[in-house]
XYZ file of C-alpha atoms in Angstrom:
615
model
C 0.000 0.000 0.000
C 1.078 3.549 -0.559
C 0.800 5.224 2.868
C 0.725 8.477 1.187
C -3.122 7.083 -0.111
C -5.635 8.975 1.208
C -7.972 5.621 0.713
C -8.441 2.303 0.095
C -11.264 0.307 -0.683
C -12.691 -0.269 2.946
C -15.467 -2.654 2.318
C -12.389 -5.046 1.064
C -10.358 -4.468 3.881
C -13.655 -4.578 6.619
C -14.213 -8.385 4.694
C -10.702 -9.149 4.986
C -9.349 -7.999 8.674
C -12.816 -7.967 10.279
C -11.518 -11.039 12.472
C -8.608 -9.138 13.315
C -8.878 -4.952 14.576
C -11.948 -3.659 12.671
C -11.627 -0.167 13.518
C -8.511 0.368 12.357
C -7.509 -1.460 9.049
C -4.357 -1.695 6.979
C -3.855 -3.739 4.101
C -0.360 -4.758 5.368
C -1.183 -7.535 7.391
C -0.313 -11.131 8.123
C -2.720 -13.358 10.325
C -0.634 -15.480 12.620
C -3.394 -17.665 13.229
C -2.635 -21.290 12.388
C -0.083 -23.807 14.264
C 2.566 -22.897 16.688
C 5.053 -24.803 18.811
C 3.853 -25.385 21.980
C 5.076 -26.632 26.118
C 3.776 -26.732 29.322
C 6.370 -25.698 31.615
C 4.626 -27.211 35.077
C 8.342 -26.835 36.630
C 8.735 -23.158 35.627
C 12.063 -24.555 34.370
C 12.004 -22.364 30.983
C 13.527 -19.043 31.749
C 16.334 -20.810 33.637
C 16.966 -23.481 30.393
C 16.608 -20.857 27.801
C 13.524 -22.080 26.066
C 13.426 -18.476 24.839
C 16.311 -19.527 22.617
C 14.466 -20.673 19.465
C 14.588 -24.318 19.879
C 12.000 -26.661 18.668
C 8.986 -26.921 21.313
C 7.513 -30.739 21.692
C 3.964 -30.095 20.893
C 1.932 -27.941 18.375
C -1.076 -25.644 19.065
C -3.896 -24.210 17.010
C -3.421 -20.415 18.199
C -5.747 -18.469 19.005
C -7.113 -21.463 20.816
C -6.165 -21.198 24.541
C -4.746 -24.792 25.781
C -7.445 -25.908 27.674
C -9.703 -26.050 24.915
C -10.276 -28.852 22.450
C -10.132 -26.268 19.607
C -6.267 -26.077 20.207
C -5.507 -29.594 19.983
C -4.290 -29.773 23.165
C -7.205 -29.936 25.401
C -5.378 -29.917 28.736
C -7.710 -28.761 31.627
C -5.656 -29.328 34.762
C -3.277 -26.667 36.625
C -0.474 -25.901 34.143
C 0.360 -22.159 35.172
C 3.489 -21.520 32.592
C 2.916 -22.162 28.783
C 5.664 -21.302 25.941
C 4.671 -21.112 22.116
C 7.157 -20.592 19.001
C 6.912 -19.589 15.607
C 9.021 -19.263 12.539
C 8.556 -15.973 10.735
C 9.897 -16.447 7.232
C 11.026 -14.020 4.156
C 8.096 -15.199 2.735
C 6.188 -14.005 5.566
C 7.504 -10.355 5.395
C 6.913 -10.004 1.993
C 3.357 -11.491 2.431
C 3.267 -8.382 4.716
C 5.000 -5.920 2.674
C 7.974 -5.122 5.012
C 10.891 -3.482 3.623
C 13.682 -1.133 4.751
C 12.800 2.022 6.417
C 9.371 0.463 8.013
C 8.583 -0.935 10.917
C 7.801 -4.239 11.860
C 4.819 -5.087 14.159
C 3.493 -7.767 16.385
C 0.011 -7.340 17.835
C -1.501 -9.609 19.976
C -5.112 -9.427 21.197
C -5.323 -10.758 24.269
C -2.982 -13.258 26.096
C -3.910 -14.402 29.614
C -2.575 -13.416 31.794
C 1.206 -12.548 31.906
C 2.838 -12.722 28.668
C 6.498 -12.187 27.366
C 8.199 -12.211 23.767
C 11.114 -13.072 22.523
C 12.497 -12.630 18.761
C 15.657 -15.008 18.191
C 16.570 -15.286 22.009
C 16.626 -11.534 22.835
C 13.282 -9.859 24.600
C 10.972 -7.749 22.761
C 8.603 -7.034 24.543
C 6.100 -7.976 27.703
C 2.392 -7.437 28.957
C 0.584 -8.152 31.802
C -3.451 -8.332 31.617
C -5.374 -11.281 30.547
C -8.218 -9.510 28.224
C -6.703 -6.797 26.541
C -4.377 -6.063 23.543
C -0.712 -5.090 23.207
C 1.425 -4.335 20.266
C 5.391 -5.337 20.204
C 7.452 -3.972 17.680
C 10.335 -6.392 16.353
C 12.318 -4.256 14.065
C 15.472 -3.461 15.833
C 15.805 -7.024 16.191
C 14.813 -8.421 12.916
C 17.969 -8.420 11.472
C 18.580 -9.502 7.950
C 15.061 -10.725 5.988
C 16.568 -14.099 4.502
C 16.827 -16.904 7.370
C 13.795 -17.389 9.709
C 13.215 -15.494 13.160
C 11.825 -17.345 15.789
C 9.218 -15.554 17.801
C 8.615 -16.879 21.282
C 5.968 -16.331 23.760
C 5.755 -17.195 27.445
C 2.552 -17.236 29.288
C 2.241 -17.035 32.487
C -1.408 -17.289 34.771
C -1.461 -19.052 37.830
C -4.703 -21.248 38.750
C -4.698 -20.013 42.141
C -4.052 -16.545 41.382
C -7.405 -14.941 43.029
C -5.842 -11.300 42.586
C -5.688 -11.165 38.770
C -8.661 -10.172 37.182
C -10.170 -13.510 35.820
C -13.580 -13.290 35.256
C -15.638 -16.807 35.501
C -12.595 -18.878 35.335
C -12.576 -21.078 37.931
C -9.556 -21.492 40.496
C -10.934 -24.986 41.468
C -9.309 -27.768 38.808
C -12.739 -28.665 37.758
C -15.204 -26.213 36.917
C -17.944 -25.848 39.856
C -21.242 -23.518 40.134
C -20.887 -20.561 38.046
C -17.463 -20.663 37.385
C -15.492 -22.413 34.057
C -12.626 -24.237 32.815
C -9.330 -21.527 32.617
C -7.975 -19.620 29.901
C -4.174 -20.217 29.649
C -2.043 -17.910 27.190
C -3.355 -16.955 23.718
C -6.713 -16.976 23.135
C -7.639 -14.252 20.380
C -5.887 -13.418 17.355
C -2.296 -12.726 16.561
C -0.961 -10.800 13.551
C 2.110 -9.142 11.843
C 1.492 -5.613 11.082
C 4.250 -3.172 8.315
C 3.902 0.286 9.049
C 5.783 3.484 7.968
C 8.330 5.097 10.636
C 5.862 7.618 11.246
C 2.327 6.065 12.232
C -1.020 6.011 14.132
C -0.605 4.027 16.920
C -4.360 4.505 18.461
C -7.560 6.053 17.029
C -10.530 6.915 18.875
C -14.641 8.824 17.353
C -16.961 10.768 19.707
C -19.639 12.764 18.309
C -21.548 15.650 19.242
C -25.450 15.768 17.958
C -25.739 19.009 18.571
C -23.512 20.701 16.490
C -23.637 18.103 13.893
C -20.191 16.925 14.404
C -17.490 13.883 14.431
C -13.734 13.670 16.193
C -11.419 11.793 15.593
C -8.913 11.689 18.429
C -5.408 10.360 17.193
C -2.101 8.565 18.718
C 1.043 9.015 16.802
C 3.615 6.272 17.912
C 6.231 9.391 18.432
C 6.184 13.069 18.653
C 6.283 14.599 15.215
C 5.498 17.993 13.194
C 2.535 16.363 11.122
C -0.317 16.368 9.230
C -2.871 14.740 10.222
C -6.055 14.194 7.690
C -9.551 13.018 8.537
C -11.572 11.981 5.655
C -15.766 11.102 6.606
C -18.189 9.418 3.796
C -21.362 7.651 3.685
C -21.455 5.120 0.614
C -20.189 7.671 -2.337
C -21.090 10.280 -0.249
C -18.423 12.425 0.889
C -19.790 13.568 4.166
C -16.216 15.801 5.712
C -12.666 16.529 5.382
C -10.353 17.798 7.925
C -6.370 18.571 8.087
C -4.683 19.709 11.290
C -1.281 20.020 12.293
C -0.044 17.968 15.441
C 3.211 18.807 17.267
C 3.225 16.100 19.455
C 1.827 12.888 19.951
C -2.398 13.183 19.843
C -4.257 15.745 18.061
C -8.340 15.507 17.796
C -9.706 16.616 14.550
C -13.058 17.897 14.415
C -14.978 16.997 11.599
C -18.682 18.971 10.573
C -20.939 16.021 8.551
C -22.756 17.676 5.922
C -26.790 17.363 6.419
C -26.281 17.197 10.348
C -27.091 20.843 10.983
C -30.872 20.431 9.222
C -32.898 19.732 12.007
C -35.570 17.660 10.024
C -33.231 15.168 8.568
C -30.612 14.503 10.432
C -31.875 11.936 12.118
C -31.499 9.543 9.638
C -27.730 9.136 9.454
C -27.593 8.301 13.538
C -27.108 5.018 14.746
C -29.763 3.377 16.646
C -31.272 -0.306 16.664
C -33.140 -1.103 13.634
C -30.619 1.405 11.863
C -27.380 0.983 12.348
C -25.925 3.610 10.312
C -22.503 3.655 9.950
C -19.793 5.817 8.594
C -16.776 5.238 6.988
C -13.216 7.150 7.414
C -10.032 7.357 6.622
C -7.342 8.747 9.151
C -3.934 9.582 7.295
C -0.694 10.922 8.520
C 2.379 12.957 6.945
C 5.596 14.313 8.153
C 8.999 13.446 8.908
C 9.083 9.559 8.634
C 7.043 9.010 5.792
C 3.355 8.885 6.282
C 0.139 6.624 7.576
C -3.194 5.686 6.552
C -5.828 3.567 8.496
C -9.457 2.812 7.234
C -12.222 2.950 9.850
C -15.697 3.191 10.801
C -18.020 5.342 13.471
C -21.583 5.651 14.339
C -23.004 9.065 14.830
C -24.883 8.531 18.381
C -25.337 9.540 22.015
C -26.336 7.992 24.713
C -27.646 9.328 28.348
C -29.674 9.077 31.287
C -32.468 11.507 32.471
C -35.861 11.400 34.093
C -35.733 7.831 35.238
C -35.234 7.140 31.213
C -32.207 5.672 29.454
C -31.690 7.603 26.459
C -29.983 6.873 22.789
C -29.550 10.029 20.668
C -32.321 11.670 23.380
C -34.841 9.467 22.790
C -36.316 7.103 25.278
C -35.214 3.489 24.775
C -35.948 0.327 26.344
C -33.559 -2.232 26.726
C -34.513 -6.066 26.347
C -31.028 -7.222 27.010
C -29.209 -10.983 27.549
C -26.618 -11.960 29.534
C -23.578 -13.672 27.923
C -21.010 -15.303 28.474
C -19.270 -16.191 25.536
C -17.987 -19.054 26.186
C -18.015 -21.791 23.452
C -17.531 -25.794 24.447
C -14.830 -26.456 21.649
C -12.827 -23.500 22.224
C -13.975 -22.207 25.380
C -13.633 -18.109 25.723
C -12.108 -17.734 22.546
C -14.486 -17.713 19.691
C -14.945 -21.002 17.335
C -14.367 -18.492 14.108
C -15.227 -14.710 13.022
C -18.228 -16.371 11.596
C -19.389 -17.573 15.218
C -18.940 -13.805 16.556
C -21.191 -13.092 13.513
C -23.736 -15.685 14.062
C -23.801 -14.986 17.956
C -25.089 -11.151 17.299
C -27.998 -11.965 14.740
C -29.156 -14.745 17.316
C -29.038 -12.348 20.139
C -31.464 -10.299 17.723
C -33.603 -13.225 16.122
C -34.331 -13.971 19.696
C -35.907 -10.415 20.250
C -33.473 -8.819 22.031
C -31.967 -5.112 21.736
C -28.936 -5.559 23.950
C -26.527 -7.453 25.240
C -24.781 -8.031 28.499
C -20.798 -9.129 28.375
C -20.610 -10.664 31.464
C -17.245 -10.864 33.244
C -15.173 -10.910 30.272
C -13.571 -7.775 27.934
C -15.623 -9.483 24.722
C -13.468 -10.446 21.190
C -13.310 -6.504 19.271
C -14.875 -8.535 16.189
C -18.122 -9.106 18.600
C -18.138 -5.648 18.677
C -17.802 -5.015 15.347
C -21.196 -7.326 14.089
C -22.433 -5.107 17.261
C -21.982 -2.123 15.467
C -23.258 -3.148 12.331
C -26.129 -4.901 13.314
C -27.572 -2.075 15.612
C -26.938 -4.440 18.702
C -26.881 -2.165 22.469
C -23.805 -3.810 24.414
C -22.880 -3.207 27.941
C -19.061 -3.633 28.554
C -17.856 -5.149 31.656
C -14.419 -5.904 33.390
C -13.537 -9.507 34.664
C -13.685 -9.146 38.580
C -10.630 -10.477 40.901
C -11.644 -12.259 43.765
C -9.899 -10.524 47.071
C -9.024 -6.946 47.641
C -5.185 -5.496 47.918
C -3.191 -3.245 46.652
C -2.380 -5.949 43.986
C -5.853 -6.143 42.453
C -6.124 -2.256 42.803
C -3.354 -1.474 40.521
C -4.010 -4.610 38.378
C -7.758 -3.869 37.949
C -7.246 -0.068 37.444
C -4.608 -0.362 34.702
C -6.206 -3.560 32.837
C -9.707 -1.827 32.798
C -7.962 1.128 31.708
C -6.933 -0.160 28.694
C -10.366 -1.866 28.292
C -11.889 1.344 28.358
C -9.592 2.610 25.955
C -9.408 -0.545 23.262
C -13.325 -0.426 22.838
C -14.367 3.462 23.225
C -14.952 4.199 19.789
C -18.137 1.267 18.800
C -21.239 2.556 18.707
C -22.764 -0.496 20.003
C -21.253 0.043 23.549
C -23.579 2.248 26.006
C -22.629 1.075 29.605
C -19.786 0.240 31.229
C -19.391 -2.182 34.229
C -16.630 -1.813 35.919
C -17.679 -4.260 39.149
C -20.523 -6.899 39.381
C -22.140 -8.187 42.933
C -18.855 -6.848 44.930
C -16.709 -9.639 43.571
C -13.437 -8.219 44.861
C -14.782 -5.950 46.871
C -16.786 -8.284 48.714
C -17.128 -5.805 51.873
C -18.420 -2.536 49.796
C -21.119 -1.840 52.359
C -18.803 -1.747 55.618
C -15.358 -1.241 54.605
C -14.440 2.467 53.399
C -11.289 0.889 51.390
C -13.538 -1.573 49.512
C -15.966 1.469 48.266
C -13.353 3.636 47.480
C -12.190 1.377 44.856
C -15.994 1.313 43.765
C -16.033 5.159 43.693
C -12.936 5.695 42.259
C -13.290 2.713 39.139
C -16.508 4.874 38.517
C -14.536 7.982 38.166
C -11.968 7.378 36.469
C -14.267 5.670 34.166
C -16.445 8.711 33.511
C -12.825 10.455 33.251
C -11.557 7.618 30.361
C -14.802 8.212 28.344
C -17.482 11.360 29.748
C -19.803 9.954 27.313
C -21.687 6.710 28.478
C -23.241 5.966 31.545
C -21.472 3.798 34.324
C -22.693 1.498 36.582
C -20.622 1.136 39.344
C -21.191 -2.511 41.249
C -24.035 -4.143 39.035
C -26.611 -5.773 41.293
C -26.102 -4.507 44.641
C -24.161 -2.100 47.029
C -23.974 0.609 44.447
C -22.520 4.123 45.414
C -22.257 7.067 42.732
C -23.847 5.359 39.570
C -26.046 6.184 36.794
C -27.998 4.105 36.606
C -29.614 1.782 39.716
C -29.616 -2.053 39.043
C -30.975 -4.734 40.818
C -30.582 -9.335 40.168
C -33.294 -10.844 41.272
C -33.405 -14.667 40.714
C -36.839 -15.136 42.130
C -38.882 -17.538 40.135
C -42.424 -16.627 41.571
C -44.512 -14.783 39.379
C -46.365 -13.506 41.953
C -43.170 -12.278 44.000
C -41.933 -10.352 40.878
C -45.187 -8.977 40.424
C -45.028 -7.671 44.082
C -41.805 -6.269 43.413
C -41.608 -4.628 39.995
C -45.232 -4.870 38.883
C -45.761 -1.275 40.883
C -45.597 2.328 41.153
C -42.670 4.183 40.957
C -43.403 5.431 44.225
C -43.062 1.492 45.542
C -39.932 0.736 43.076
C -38.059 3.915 44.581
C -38.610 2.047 47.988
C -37.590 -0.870 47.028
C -34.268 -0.347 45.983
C -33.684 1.863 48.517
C -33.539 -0.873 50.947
C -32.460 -4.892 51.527
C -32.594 -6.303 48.285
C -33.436 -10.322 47.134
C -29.826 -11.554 48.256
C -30.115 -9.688 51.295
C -28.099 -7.409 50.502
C -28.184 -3.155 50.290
C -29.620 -1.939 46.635
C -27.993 1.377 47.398
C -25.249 2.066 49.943
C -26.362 4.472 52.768
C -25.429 7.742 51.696
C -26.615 7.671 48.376
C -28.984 9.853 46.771
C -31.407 8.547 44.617
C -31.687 11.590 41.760
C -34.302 9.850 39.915
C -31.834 7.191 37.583
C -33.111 4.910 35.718
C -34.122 1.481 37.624
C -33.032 -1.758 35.687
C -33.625 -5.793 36.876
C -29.961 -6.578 35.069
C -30.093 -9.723 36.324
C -32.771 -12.237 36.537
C -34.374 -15.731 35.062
C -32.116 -18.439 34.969
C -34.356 -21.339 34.352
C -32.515 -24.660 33.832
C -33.744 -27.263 31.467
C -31.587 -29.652 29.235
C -33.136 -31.071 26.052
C -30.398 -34.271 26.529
C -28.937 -36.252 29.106
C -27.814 -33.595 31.950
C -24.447 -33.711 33.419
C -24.683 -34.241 37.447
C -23.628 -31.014 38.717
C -25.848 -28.915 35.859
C -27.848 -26.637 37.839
C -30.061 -23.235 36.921
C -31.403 -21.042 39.494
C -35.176 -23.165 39.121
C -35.662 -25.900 37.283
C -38.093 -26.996 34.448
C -39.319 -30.572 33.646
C -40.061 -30.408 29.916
C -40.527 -28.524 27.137
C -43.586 -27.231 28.275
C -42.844 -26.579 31.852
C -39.744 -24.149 30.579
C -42.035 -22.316 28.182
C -44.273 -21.466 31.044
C -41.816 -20.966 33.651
C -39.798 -18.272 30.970
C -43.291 -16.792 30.552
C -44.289 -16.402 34.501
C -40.763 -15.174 35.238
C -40.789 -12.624 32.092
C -44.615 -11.361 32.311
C -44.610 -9.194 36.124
C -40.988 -7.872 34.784
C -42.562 -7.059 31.430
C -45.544 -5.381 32.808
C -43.500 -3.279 35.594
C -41.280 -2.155 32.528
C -41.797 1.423 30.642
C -43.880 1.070 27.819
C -47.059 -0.157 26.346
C -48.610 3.509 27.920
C -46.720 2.862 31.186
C -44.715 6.166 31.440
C -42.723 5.084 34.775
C -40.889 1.903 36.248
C -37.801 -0.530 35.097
C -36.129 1.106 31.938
C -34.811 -2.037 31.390
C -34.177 -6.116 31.919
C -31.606 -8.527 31.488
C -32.379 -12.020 31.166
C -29.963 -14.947 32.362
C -28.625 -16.268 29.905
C -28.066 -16.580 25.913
C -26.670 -19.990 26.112
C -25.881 -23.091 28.519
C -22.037 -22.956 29.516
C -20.902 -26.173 30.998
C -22.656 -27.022 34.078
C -24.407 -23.905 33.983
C -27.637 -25.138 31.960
C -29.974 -22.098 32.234
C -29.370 -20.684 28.566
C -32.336 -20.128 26.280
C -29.728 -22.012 23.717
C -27.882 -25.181 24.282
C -23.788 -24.823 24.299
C -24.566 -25.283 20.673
C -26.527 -22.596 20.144
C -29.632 -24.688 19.144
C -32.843 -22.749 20.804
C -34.862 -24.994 23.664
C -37.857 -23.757 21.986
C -38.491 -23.014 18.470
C -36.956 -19.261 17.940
C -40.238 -18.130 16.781
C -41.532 -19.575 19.841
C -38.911 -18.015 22.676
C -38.617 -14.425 20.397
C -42.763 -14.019 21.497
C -41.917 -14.666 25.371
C -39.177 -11.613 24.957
C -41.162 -9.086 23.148
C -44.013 -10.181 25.349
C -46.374 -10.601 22.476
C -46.968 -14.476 23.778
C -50.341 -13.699 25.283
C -51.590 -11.368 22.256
């Protein structure tokens, strides 16, 4: 590619690199995917033997496939807390990628869980630590001549027992018990070499104002530098803006004005929103000293806040129908089967009748996000929880979430973050001021990371400063639920102002309740299993048959329904969140099967949502 390009054809590239960092797309790329050499190192004998040498590794992985998972060809589910992979890259590999003299030579990995370093031909490169989040190493200085091989190496290191990391559902038990799952060791989403130009964008951010009818695009060089910087904005063969500022440093946000936006009858109709998920394409290009950059990307014209009780998307009242998931699949556990399984995953979540979806206790796959965006799909991100409180998990929590924050800021899709869920890690939030600190101060310096979305900050229970007030509720009465959020708001305003179902405070004392929205973000669980059930599969009730699940969803779903705005109700929940999209191991309370084959028939289970069953 020319870097000096102001474009290239974007639907390509979106087609091509979709499965690998959607928002910001080159077309000098290599996918590492594929096999890699591959050792446990139970003795954590590796660093003292050199294994970061080169030498040949006794096994073979499919990466991104962490090791636990069947997908890998491995399928090791014990305790093995160091793992080391290798791979050749060849001359054939770096002109596959287009890397010649006077670029530079990238590594980007998207997540590797949870300590990770990287070696090219025995000497270090590079090192991360944070289990769900991506990092970039660049090789150059050490690539040497192009001719013979380099050997990249990568050590992983996440210990079982480890309760201070952030790890989500992954369960510190060898065998996976309750809620929690089998572990994610090492690399579990994609890997790819990256040529870019001496001079180049290293991070690229959108936010747009409504308003004024405008889009920013906030830009990281990799190094301080007088530059250029161009922003290009176009709908289709529409050229919407065009933008060139000068940078002196090392970020520069470039203001863009989108034609049409400033006539108050029509520019509605390029936001984003469910059921039109308009999105925008741009090119971001750089020049100066060091050649010159050009990235294609993508950005949805939307904004979301809270007021009057309401949650609101471009200042209209919406209602959100949202699903807990975990995305976790049984052949290749939290790593996603394919690109086309991320796909797939986002028009179910919609065939079943829902406008949102809940990431639970994981930082999802960015090409989730992506079908997100383009399908018109409401996501609420959340941060895996530790499971103790210390300084350790405060400065591991604060930095890995920061980067979270930062990674995924710029998709539409995303309109709440979740920093905490049900105290895990801060298990004493209502008594101990250290615990709710933390609470506060994730909440702030979310709202400081990105002003623009709301925060929750401890979904469930014990919440301090949030935005919005959320309460799970795995009750399975109908009548119960109909006591509780069948009401006035006068009642619901009570109600979460005191004990909630799992005895514990809605709000913490001190808290003023300024009228936020009220959401149920948790509730239904209903096991049933169409096959033979494992012994320890469990759901928070339990159906009998086909028919006993239908009408259990139904009389859990119905009181929450009817206490929900809507249907000429103009107060009470904004919002639910059903447990869960899919069974996950012993957890068999999805509406799909691991499989993601629906209980009922689609048609059947998309009527109990919408609550159009009884019409």
């Amino acid at each position: 590619m020319n870097d000096q390009s102001p474009t290239f054809d974007i639907r390509a590239a979106q087609q091509e690199v979709a499965r690998l960092r959607p928002q910001m797309l080159r077309d000098s790329f290599l996918d590492l995917s594929g096999q890699w050499g591959f050792a446990h190192d139970d003795a954590n004998a590796g660093l003292a033997e050199r294994w970061f040498d080169g030498r040949d590794l006794p096994q073979s992985i499919t990466v991104p496939f962490p090791p636990e998972s069947p997908a890998s060809g491995i399928g090791a589910t014990g305790f093995h807390p160091v793992v080391w992979y290798r791979r050749e890259i060849t001359a054939a590999d770096l002109a596959e990628v287009g890397h010649e003299t006077g670029r530079r030579l990238l590594v980007h990995f998207g997540a590797v869980d949870y300590r990770a370093e990287i070696w090219l031909d025995g000497r270090k490169v590079g090192a991360h630590e944070g289990g769900h989040t991506p990092f970039t190493v660049d090789l150059t200085d050490e690539l040497g001549g192009a001719d013979a091989p380099r050997v990249l190496v990568v050590r992983a290191e996440d210990d079982p027992l480890d309760i201070a990391q952030p790890r989500g559902k992954q369960d510190w038990h060898e065998e996976p018990h309750a809620i929690w799952y089998q572990r994610t060791t090492g690399i579990w989403q994609p890997v790819w070499l990256e040529s870019v130009a001496e001079l180049h964008i290293e991070h690229l951010n959108w936010t747009s104002d409504l308003t004024n009818g405008t889009a920013t695009a906030h830009v990281t060089l990799n190094r301080r530098s007088e530059a250029t910087v161009r922003v290009r904005v176009a709908h289709g063969d529409t050229e919407l803006g065009e933008v060139t500022s000068r940078v002196e440093g090392t970020q520069v946000s470039v203001t863009v004005p989108i034609a049409g936006q400033n006539n108050g009858q029509h520019y509605e109709g390029m936001l984003w929103r469910p059921g039109s998920p308009t999105l925008l394409d741009a090119w971001v290009s750089v020049e100066g000293s060091g050649g010159g950059d050009v990235v294609a990307s993508y950005l949805g014209l939307r904004s979301v806040a809270v007021e009057g009780g309401r949650f609101l998307l471009n200042d209209r009242p919406v209602v959100l129908r949202s699903v807990l998931s975990q995305g976790y699949w049984p052949q290749s556990h939290l790593a996603a089967p394919s690109e086309a399984a991320l796909r797939r995953e986002a028009e179910l979540i919609g065939e079943l009748g829902f406008n949102s979806v809940r990431l639970h206790q994981k930082v999802e796959d960015p090409r989730f996000l992506y079908h997100a965006d383009r399908l018109g799909l409401l996501v609420w991100g959340e941060m895996a929880a530790t499971y103790t409180f210390s300084d350790v998990t405060v400065r591991r929590t604060v930095a890995e979430w920061t980067e979270a924050v930062r990674r995924d800021a710029a998709h539409p899709s995303i309109v709440t973050w979740v920093p905490l869920n049900e105290s895990w890690g801060v298990q004493h939030l209502a008594s101990r001021p250290d615990h709710r600190a933390l609470a506060e101060a994730l909440y702030h310096l979310t709202k400081a990371l990105d002003p623009t979305r709301p925060v929750i900050s401890n979904d469930g229970w014990e919440l301090g400063t949030s935005d919005l007030w959320t309460v799970h509720d795995y009750e399975s009465d109908t009548e119960v639920l109909a006591e509780r959020y069948d009401v006035s708001e006068e009642e619901l305003r009570a109600y979460i102002a005191g004990i909630g179902p799992a005895g514990r405070r809605i709000r913490l004392e001190g808290t003023v309740d300024s009228g936020e929205p009220v959401m149920l973000t948790e509730f239904g669980g209903v096991k049933w299993t169409t096959g033979p059930a494992a012994a320890n599969a469990w759901g928070y009730s339990e159906a009998s048959s086909a028919e006993d699940y239908d009408r259990r969803v139904g009389d859990i779903l119905r009181p929450v329904q009817r206490g929900t705005i809507g249907g000429g109700r103009e107060q009470g929940l904004s919002g639910w969140c059903w447990t869960q999209l899919t069974d996950t191991l012993q957890e068999t309370n999805g509406l799909l099967t691991e499989d993601r084959e629906p209980k009922l028939p689609i048609e059947r289970l998309r009527a109990l949502i919408l609550g159009t069953d009884q019409n």
